[in-house]
């Protein structure tokens, strides 16, 4: 359905690199994705692949992603509304809740969200489960791990490649 598209530049919000771009209104639905391409000023290029687009819904900020090629940042979205350019250089945060034969962690990320989780014992992969709705990572040390002293390692990466590692000795 055709409509009269409105575009406006609003003042910059806190922690954003760009001014806020108001692309029509958030309540106008899109049935397919649209591409947003933003020409990045030379002084922002030092952020490299950490640059990303974000959208706003009131006071909440949503990660939209983004790929930098040359000086063009591109991302796709199915929503109209307010957008800005920022960067994500903060690694996810891990909080130990329980650690032993069974382990449980709380994980939070400031913007782009958790992308990969890898748990290992003595360098061998073990299963770790993740529930993004509750920000929990949990698992159990497998029965094939023999009693004795072992090295547990948990590596969590966000969508922009920021990484947090948790390493600890474990005696079974």
CSV table of C-alpha atoms in Angstrom, one decimal:
chain,number,residue,atom,x,y,z
A,1,UNK,CA,0.0,0.0,0.0
A,2,UNK,CA,1.6,3.3,-1.0
A,3,UNK,CA,2.1,6.0,1.6
A,4,UNK,CA,3.8,9.4,2.0
A,5,UNK,CA,7.2,8.5,3.4
A,6,UNK,CA,8.6,11.0,6.0
A,7,UNK,CA,12.3,11.3,6.9
A,8,UNK,CA,13.6,13.5,9.7
A,9,UNK,CA,16.9,13.9,11.5
A,10,UNK,CA,16.6,14.3,15.3
A,11,UNK,CA,19.2,15.1,17.9
A,12,UNK,CA,21.8,12.5,19.0
A,13,UNK,CA,20.8,10.2,21.9
A,14,UNK,CA,23.3,9.4,24.7
A,15,UNK,CA,25.9,6.8,23.7
A,16,UNK,CA,25.2,7.1,20.0
A,17,UNK,CA,27.7,8.2,17.3
A,18,UNK,CA,25.1,9.5,14.9
A,19,UNK,CA,22.1,11.7,15.2
A,20,UNK,CA,18.8,9.9,15.3
A,21,UNK,CA,17.1,9.2,11.9
A,22,UNK,CA,13.4,9.1,12.1
A,23,UNK,CA,12.3,7.0,9.1
A,24,UNK,CA,8.5,7.4,9.0
A,25,UNK,CA,6.8,5.9,12.0
A,26,UNK,CA,7.3,2.6,13.9
A,27,UNK,CA,3.6,1.7,13.7
A,28,UNK,CA,3.8,1.5,9.9
A,29,UNK,CA,4.3,-2.2,9.0
A,30,UNK,CA,6.8,-3.5,6.4
A,31,UNK,CA,6.1,-6.9,4.8
A,32,UNK,CA,9.6,-7.4,3.5
A,33,UNK,CA,13.0,-6.3,4.7
A,34,UNK,CA,14.5,-3.0,3.7
A,35,UNK,CA,18.2,-2.2,3.5
A,36,UNK,CA,19.7,0.7,5.4
A,37,UNK,CA,23.0,2.0,4.1
A,38,UNK,CA,24.8,4.7,6.1
A,39,UNK,CA,28.0,6.5,5.0
A,40,UNK,CA,30.4,6.4,8.0
A,41,UNK,CA,32.6,9.5,8.6
A,42,UNK,CA,36.3,8.8,8.5
A,43,UNK,CA,36.7,9.3,12.3
A,44,UNK,CA,34.3,6.4,13.0
A,45,UNK,CA,36.2,3.9,10.8
A,46,UNK,CA,38.5,3.2,13.8
A,47,UNK,CA,35.6,1.2,15.4
A,48,UNK,CA,35.7,-1.2,12.4
A,49,UNK,CA,33.4,-4.2,12.6
A,50,UNK,CA,32.1,-3.0,16.0
A,51,UNK,CA,29.9,-0.4,14.3
A,52,UNK,CA,26.2,-1.3,14.2
A,53,UNK,CA,22.7,0.1,13.7
A,54,UNK,CA,20.2,0.3,16.5
A,55,UNK,CA,16.5,1.1,16.6
A,56,UNK,CA,14.5,2.6,19.4
A,57,UNK,CA,11.1,1.9,20.9
A,58,UNK,CA,10.5,4.5,23.5
A,59,UNK,CA,13.5,4.3,25.8
A,60,UNK,CA,14.5,0.7,24.8
A,61,UNK,CA,17.4,0.2,22.3
A,62,UNK,CA,17.3,-2.8,19.9
A,63,UNK,CA,20.4,-4.1,18.0
A,64,UNK,CA,19.8,-4.2,14.3
A,65,UNK,CA,23.3,-5.4,13.2
A,66,UNK,CA,25.5,-4.1,10.5
A,67,UNK,CA,28.3,-4.9,8.2
A,68,UNK,CA,31.0,-2.3,7.3
A,69,UNK,CA,32.3,-2.4,3.7
A,70,UNK,CA,34.7,0.4,3.0
A,71,UNK,CA,32.9,3.4,4.6
A,72,UNK,CA,29.3,2.1,4.2
A,73,UNK,CA,27.5,0.5,7.1
A,74,UNK,CA,24.7,-1.7,6.0
A,75,UNK,CA,21.9,-3.5,7.9
A,76,UNK,CA,18.5,-4.9,7.1
A,77,UNK,CA,15.3,-4.3,9.0
A,78,UNK,CA,11.5,-4.9,8.8
A,79,UNK,CA,10.6,-1.9,10.9
A,80,UNK,CA,10.3,1.8,10.3
A,81,UNK,CA,10.9,4.3,13.2
A,82,UNK,CA,14.0,5.8,14.9
A,83,UNK,CA,17.5,4.5,14.1
A,84,UNK,CA,21.0,5.5,15.0
A,85,UNK,CA,24.6,4.3,14.5
A,86,UNK,CA,26.7,3.2,17.5
A,87,UNK,CA,29.3,0.6,18.4
A,88,UNK,CA,29.5,-2.5,20.6
A,89,UNK,CA,33.0,-3.1,22.0
A,90,UNK,CA,31.8,-4.4,25.4
A,91,UNK,CA,32.2,-8.1,26.1
A,92,UNK,CA,29.4,-10.2,27.6
A,93,UNK,CA,29.4,-10.4,31.4
A,94,UNK,CA,29.4,-13.8,33.2
A,95,UNK,CA,28.2,-14.3,36.8
A,96,UNK,CA,28.8,-17.7,38.5
A,97,UNK,CA,25.7,-19.0,40.2
A,98,UNK,CA,26.8,-22.6,40.9
A,99,UNK,CA,29.9,-24.4,40.0
A,100,UNK,CA,30.8,-28.1,40.6
A,101,UNK,CA,29.5,-31.3,39.0
A,102,UNK,CA,26.6,-29.1,37.8
A,103,UNK,CA,27.3,-25.5,36.7
A,104,UNK,CA,25.1,-22.5,36.2
A,105,UNK,CA,26.0,-19.0,35.0
A,106,UNK,CA,24.1,-15.8,34.3
A,107,UNK,CA,25.2,-14.0,31.1
A,108,UNK,CA,24.3,-10.5,30.0
A,109,UNK,CA,25.4,-8.5,27.0
A,110,UNK,CA,25.0,-4.7,26.6
A,111,UNK,CA,23.8,-4.6,23.0
A,112,UNK,CA,24.3,-7.2,20.3
A,113,UNK,CA,23.4,-10.3,22.2
A,114,UNK,CA,25.1,-13.6,22.9
A,115,UNK,CA,26.0,-15.4,19.7
A,116,UNK,CA,28.1,-18.4,20.6
A,117,UNK,CA,28.9,-20.4,23.8
A,118,UNK,CA,31.5,-23.0,24.1
A,119,UNK,CA,32.2,-25.1,27.3
A,120,UNK,CA,35.2,-27.5,27.6
A,121,UNK,CA,37.0,-29.7,30.2
A,122,UNK,CA,40.7,-30.1,29.6
A,123,UNK,CA,40.2,-28.7,26.0
A,124,UNK,CA,37.4,-31.2,25.2
A,125,UNK,CA,34.0,-29.9,24.2
A,126,UNK,CA,31.1,-30.5,26.7
A,127,UNK,CA,27.5,-29.6,26.3
A,128,UNK,CA,26.3,-26.2,27.7
A,129,UNK,CA,22.7,-25.1,27.4
A,130,UNK,CA,21.6,-21.5,27.0
A,131,UNK,CA,18.2,-19.9,27.5
A,132,UNK,CA,18.2,-16.3,26.2
A,133,UNK,CA,14.9,-15.5,27.8
A,134,UNK,CA,16.4,-16.0,31.3
A,135,UNK,CA,20.0,-15.3,30.4
A,136,UNK,CA,21.1,-18.6,31.9
A,137,UNK,CA,23.9,-21.0,30.8
A,138,UNK,CA,23.9,-24.4,32.5
A,139,UNK,CA,25.2,-27.9,32.2
A,140,UNK,CA,26.6,-30.9,33.9
A,141,UNK,CA,30.1,-32.4,33.8
A,142,UNK,CA,29.8,-35.6,31.8
A,143,UNK,CA,30.2,-39.0,33.4
A,144,UNK,CA,33.1,-39.9,31.0
A,145,UNK,CA,35.3,-37.3,32.8
A,146,UNK,CA,37.4,-39.3,35.2
A,147,UNK,CA,37.9,-38.2,38.9
A,148,UNK,CA,40.8,-35.9,39.5
A,149,UNK,CA,41.8,-32.3,38.8
A,150,UNK,CA,40.5,-30.7,35.5
A,151,UNK,CA,40.4,-27.3,33.8
A,152,UNK,CA,36.9,-26.0,33.0
A,153,UNK,CA,36.6,-23.3,30.4
A,154,UNK,CA,33.6,-21.3,29.2
A,155,UNK,CA,33.9,-18.9,26.2
A,156,UNK,CA,31.0,-16.6,25.4
A,157,UNK,CA,31.0,-14.3,22.3
A,158,UNK,CA,28.5,-11.7,21.3
A,159,UNK,CA,27.4,-10.8,17.7
A,160,UNK,CA,30.2,-8.3,17.3
A,161,UNK,CA,33.0,-10.7,18.3
A,162,UNK,CA,33.5,-9.4,21.8
A,163,UNK,CA,34.6,-12.4,24.0
A,164,UNK,CA,34.5,-13.3,27.7
A,165,UNK,CA,36.4,-16.3,29.0
A,166,UNK,CA,35.9,-18.0,32.4
A,167,UNK,CA,38.5,-20.6,33.4
A,168,UNK,CA,38.7,-22.5,36.6
A,169,UNK,CA,40.2,-25.6,38.1
A,170,UNK,CA,37.7,-28.3,39.1
A,171,UNK,CA,38.3,-31.4,41.3
A,172,UNK,CA,36.0,-34.3,40.8
